[in-house]
PDB file of C-alpha atoms in Angstrom:
ATOM      1  CA  UNK A1015      83.416 195.890  49.897  1.00  0.00           C
ATOM      2  CA  UNK A1016      86.751 196.599  48.391  1.00  0.00           C
ATOM      3  CA  UNK A1017      88.766 193.613  46.982  1.00  0.00           C
ATOM      4  CA  UNK A1018      91.797 194.465  48.755  1.00  0.00           C
ATOM      5  CA  UNK A1019      90.294 194.994  51.883  1.00  0.00           C
ATOM      6  CA  UNK A1020      88.375 191.570  51.313  1.00  0.00           C
ATOM      7  CA  UNK A1021      91.633 189.852  50.588  1.00  0.00           C
ATOM      8  CA  UNK A1022      93.254 191.533  53.744  1.00  0.00           C
ATOM      9  CA  UNK A1023      90.719 190.172  56.096  1.00  0.00           C
ATOM     10  CA  UNK A1024      90.796 186.804  54.650  1.00  0.00           C
ATOM     11  CA  UNK A1025      94.613 186.726  55.020  1.00  0.00           C
ATOM     12  CA  UNK A1026      94.298 187.985  58.541  1.00  0.00           C
ATOM     13  CA  UNK A1027      91.759 185.304  59.302  1.00  0.00           C
ATOM     14  CA  UNK A1028      93.711 182.491  57.706  1.00  0.00           C
ATOM     15  CA  UNK A1029      96.923 183.611  59.627  1.00  0.00           C
ATOM     16  CA  UNK A1030      94.919 183.452  62.888  1.00  0.00           C
ATOM     17  CA  UNK A1031      93.551 180.052  62.049  1.00  0.00           C
ATOM     18  CA  UNK A1032      97.186 178.753  61.147  1.00  0.00           C
ATOM     19  CA  UNK A1033      98.638 180.327  64.557  1.00  0.00           C
ATOM     20  CA  UNK A1034      95.855 178.591  66.487  1.00  0.00           C
ATOM     21  CA  UNK A1035      96.805 175.393  64.410  1.00  0.00           C
ATOM     22  CA  UNK A1036     100.471 175.469  64.928  1.00  0.00           C
ATOM     23  CA  UNK A1037      99.864 176.409  68.990  1.00  0.00           C
ATOM     24  CA  UNK A1038      97.912 173.283  69.160  1.00  0.00           C
ATOM     25  CA  UNK A1039     100.373 170.995  67.802  1.00  0.00           C
ATOM     26  CA  UNK A1040     103.071 172.256  70.444  1.00  0.00           C
ATOM     27  CA  UNK A1041     103.935 169.851  73.096  1.00  0.00           C
ATOM     28  CA  UNK A1042     103.727 171.026  76.489  1.00  0.00           C
ATOM     29  CA  UNK A1043     107.007 172.431  78.103  1.00  0.00           C
ATOM     30  CA  UNK A1044     108.692 169.762  80.064  1.00  0.00           C
ATOM     31  CA  UNK A1045     108.731 170.161  83.775  1.00  0.00           C
ATOM     32  CA  UNK A1046     112.309 171.335  84.730  1.00  0.00           C
ATOM     33  CA  UNK A1047     114.083 168.908  87.117  1.00  0.00           C
ATOM     34  CA  UNK A1048     117.329 167.648  87.960  1.00  0.00           C
ATOM     35  CA  UNK A1049     119.614 166.356  85.389  1.00  0.00           C
ATOM     36  CA  UNK A1050     119.359 162.813  85.087  1.00  0.00           C
ATOM     37  CA  UNK A1051     122.510 161.574  83.755  1.00  0.00           C
ATOM     38  CA  UNK A1052     124.682 159.373  85.881  1.00  0.00           C
ATOM     39  CA  UNK A1053     127.373 161.915  86.534  1.00  0.00           C
ATOM     40  CA  UNK A1054     125.083 164.425  87.495  1.00  0.00           C
ATOM     41  CA  UNK A1055     123.119 162.244  89.725  1.00  0.00           C
ATOM     42  CA  UNK A1056     126.313 160.959  91.439  1.00  0.00           C
ATOM     43  CA  UNK A1057     127.350 164.771  91.825  1.00  0.00           C
ATOM     44  CA  UNK A1058     124.253 165.535  93.763  1.00  0.00           C
ATOM     45  CA  UNK A1059     124.862 162.143  95.721  1.00  0.00           C
ATOM     46  CA  UNK A1060     128.422 162.958  96.712  1.00  0.00           C
ATOM     47  CA  UNK A1061     127.620 166.451  97.999  1.00  0.00           C
ATOM     48  CA  UNK A1062     124.889 165.243  99.851  1.00  0.00           C
ATOM     49  CA  UNK A1063     126.744 162.420 101.538  1.00  0.00           C
ATOM     50  CA  UNK A1064     129.615 164.583 102.007  1.00  0.00           C
ATOM     51  CA  UNK A1065     127.681 167.405 103.783  1.00  0.00           C
ATOM     52  CA  UNK A1066     125.097 165.239 105.840  1.00  0.00           C
ATOM     53  CA  UNK A1067     127.367 162.116 106.748  1.00  0.00           C
ATOM     54  CA  UNK A1068     130.824 163.437 107.060  1.00  0.00           C
ATOM     55  CA  UNK A1069     131.013 167.023 107.458  1.00  0.00           C
ATOM     56  CA  UNK A1070     127.788 167.159 109.967  1.00  0.00           C
ATOM     57  CA  UNK A1071     129.992 164.830 112.374  1.00  0.00           C
ATOM     58  CA  UNK A1072     127.113 162.324 112.028  1.00  0.00           C
ATOM     59  CA  UNK A1073     128.319 159.423 114.525  1.00  0.00           C
ATOM     60  CA  UNK A1074     126.937 156.594 112.182  1.00  0.00           C
ATOM     61  CA  UNK A1075     129.778 157.717 109.719  1.00  0.00           C
ATOM     62  CA  UNK A1076     132.281 158.829 112.108  1.00  0.00           C
ATOM     63  CA  UNK A1077     134.632 156.087 111.595  1.00  0.00           C
ATOM     64  CA  UNK A1078     134.695 156.437 107.650  1.00  0.00           C
ATOM     65  CA  UNK A1079     135.703 158.426 105.088  1.00  0.00           C
ATOM     66  CA  UNK A1080     134.226 159.439 101.505  1.00  0.00           C
ATOM     67  CA  UNK A1081     136.269 158.533  98.431  1.00  0.00           C
ATOM     68  CA  UNK A1082     134.404 160.062  95.472  1.00  0.00           C
ATOM     69  CA  UNK A1083     135.414 158.538  91.982  1.00  0.00           C
ATOM     70  CA  UNK A1084     133.223 160.407  89.843  1.00  0.00           C
ATOM     71  CA  UNK A1085     135.425 160.835  86.638  1.00  0.00           C
ATOM     72  CA  UNK A1086     134.833 157.212  85.712  1.00  0.00           C
ATOM     73  CA  UNK A1087     135.868 155.748  82.305  1.00  0.00           C
ATOM     74  CA  UNK A1088     133.588 152.996  82.884  1.00  0.00           C
ATOM     75  CA  UNK A1089     130.556 155.197  82.296  1.00  0.00           C
ATOM     76  CA  UNK A1090     129.966 154.387  86.197  1.00  0.00           C
ATOM     77  CA  UNK A1091     130.571 157.321  88.554  1.00  0.00           C
ATOM     78  CA  UNK A1092     130.486 156.257  92.261  1.00  0.00           C
ATOM     79  CA  UNK A1093     131.390 157.350  95.590  1.00  0.00           C
ATOM     80  CA  UNK A1094     133.013 154.801  98.021  1.00  0.00           C
ATOM     81  CA  UNK A1095     132.875 154.668 101.799  1.00  0.00           C
ATOM     82  CA  UNK A1096     136.146 153.651 103.435  1.00  0.00           C
ATOM     83  CA  UNK A1097     137.632 153.152 106.891  1.00  0.00           C
ATOM     84  CA  UNK A1098     139.259 156.408 107.620  1.00  0.00           C
ATOM     85  CA  UNK A1099     142.646 154.912 108.842  1.00  0.00           C
ATOM     86  CA  UNK A1100     142.991 152.846 106.121  1.00  0.00           C
ATOM     87  CA  UNK A1101     141.454 154.184 102.961  1.00  0.00           C
ATOM     88  CA  UNK A1102     143.121 151.735 100.605  1.00  0.00           C
ATOM     89  CA  UNK A1103     141.194 148.819 102.007  1.00  0.00           C
ATOM     90  CA  UNK A1104     138.062 147.231 100.558  1.00  0.00           C
ATOM     91  CA  UNK A1105     135.049 149.859 100.418  1.00  0.00           C
ATOM     92  CA  UNK A1106     132.456 149.440 102.958  1.00  0.00           C
ATOM     93  CA  UNK A1107     129.772 151.006 100.694  1.00  0.00           C
ATOM     94  CA  UNK A1108     129.747 151.603  96.992  1.00  0.00           C
ATOM     95  CA  UNK A1109     127.068 153.962  95.559  1.00  0.00           C
ATOM     96  CA  UNK A1110     126.988 154.060  91.522  1.00  0.00           C
ATOM     97  CA  UNK A1111     124.882 155.190  88.718  1.00  0.00           C
ATOM     98  CA  UNK A1112     124.781 154.295  84.963  1.00  0.00           C
ATOM     99  CA  UNK A1113     122.854 155.489  82.073  1.00  0.00           C
ATOM    100  CA  UNK A1114     120.479 158.304  81.400  1.00  0.00           C
ATOM    101  CA  UNK A1115     118.186 158.358  83.252  1.00  0.00           C
ATOM    102  CA  UNK A1116     120.769 157.119  86.003  1.00  0.00           C
ATOM    103  CA  UNK A1117     120.241 153.688  87.327  1.00  0.00           C
ATOM    104  CA  UNK A1118     121.392 153.485  91.008  1.00  0.00           C
ATOM    105  CA  UNK A1119     123.207 150.799  92.800  1.00  0.00           C
ATOM    106  CA  UNK A1120     124.329 150.602  96.521  1.00  0.00           C
ATOM    107  CA  UNK A1121     126.194 147.639  97.743  1.00  0.00           C
ATOM    108  CA  UNK A1122     128.935 146.623 100.203  1.00  0.00           C
ATOM    109  CA  UNK A1123     128.903 145.586 104.002  1.00  0.00           C
ATOM    110  CA  UNK A1124     127.172 148.633 105.094  1.00  0.00           C
ATOM    111  CA  UNK A1125     124.110 147.749 103.090  1.00  0.00           C
ATOM    112  CA  UNK A1126     123.887 144.821 105.677  1.00  0.00           C
ATOM    113  CA  UNK A1127     123.758 146.772 108.620  1.00  0.00           C
ATOM    114  CA  UNK A1128     121.236 148.801 110.498  1.00  0.00           C
ATOM    115  CA  UNK A1129     122.272 152.094 108.644  1.00  0.00           C
ATOM    116  CA  UNK A1130     121.469 150.670 105.274  1.00  0.00           C
ATOM    117  CA  UNK A1131     117.661 151.505 105.082  1.00  0.00           C
ATOM    118  CA  UNK A1132     118.835 155.378 105.758  1.00  0.00           C
ATOM    119  CA  UNK A1133     121.644 155.022 103.337  1.00  0.00           C
ATOM    120  CA  UNK A1134     118.984 154.061 100.789  1.00  0.00           C
ATOM    121  CA  UNK A1135     116.740 156.656 101.668  1.00  0.00           C
ATOM    122  CA  UNK A1136     119.286 159.434 101.706  1.00  0.00           C
ATOM    123  CA  UNK A1137     120.704 158.342  98.387  1.00  0.00           C
ATOM    124  CA  UNK A1138     117.289 158.241  96.576  1.00  0.00           C
ATOM    125  CA  UNK A1139     116.594 161.782  97.827  1.00  0.00           C
ATOM    126  CA  UNK A1140     119.755 163.358  96.864  1.00  0.00           C
ATOM    127  CA  UNK A1141     119.766 161.756  93.445  1.00  0.00           C
ATOM    128  CA  UNK A1142     116.083 163.340  92.964  1.00  0.00           C
ATOM    129  CA  UNK A1143     117.484 166.549  93.786  1.00  0.00           C
ATOM    130  CA  UNK A1144     116.512 167.039  97.215  1.00  0.00           C
ATOM    131  CA  UNK A1145     119.510 168.241  99.416  1.00  0.00           C
ATOM    132  CA  UNK A1146     118.222 167.849 102.567  1.00  0.00           C
ATOM    133  CA  UNK A1147     119.814 165.366 105.288  1.00  0.00           C
ATOM    134  CA  UNK A1148     117.853 162.788 107.286  1.00  0.00           C
TER     135      UNK A1148
END
């Protein structure tokens, strides 16, 4: 066998082996999903709440108004549910997120009412990227 041909074959084999080794060390591509930062999570929740609770005319939320506070300097973007007639009054529901991945909290008087289970399920669904209404 010609020495140059032998060297070319050896180099090709070494290159193929190196390529296989590098490919084996690669981590799998992470699954695509929604952005889990607090702001992105609360944007999804605000869009879901606005569309499913308020714009849809849902009777459980007919007396209330959505007040989003997504540009929070505290690092906790949130949405508030307040009385329609007195938006300056104390919120009846606060849903907020903090961190990355976002940790969600929902609290206020509405979380002691029969609608609390639905609120929790809706917020969990929307924060995970599912846009469906209940």
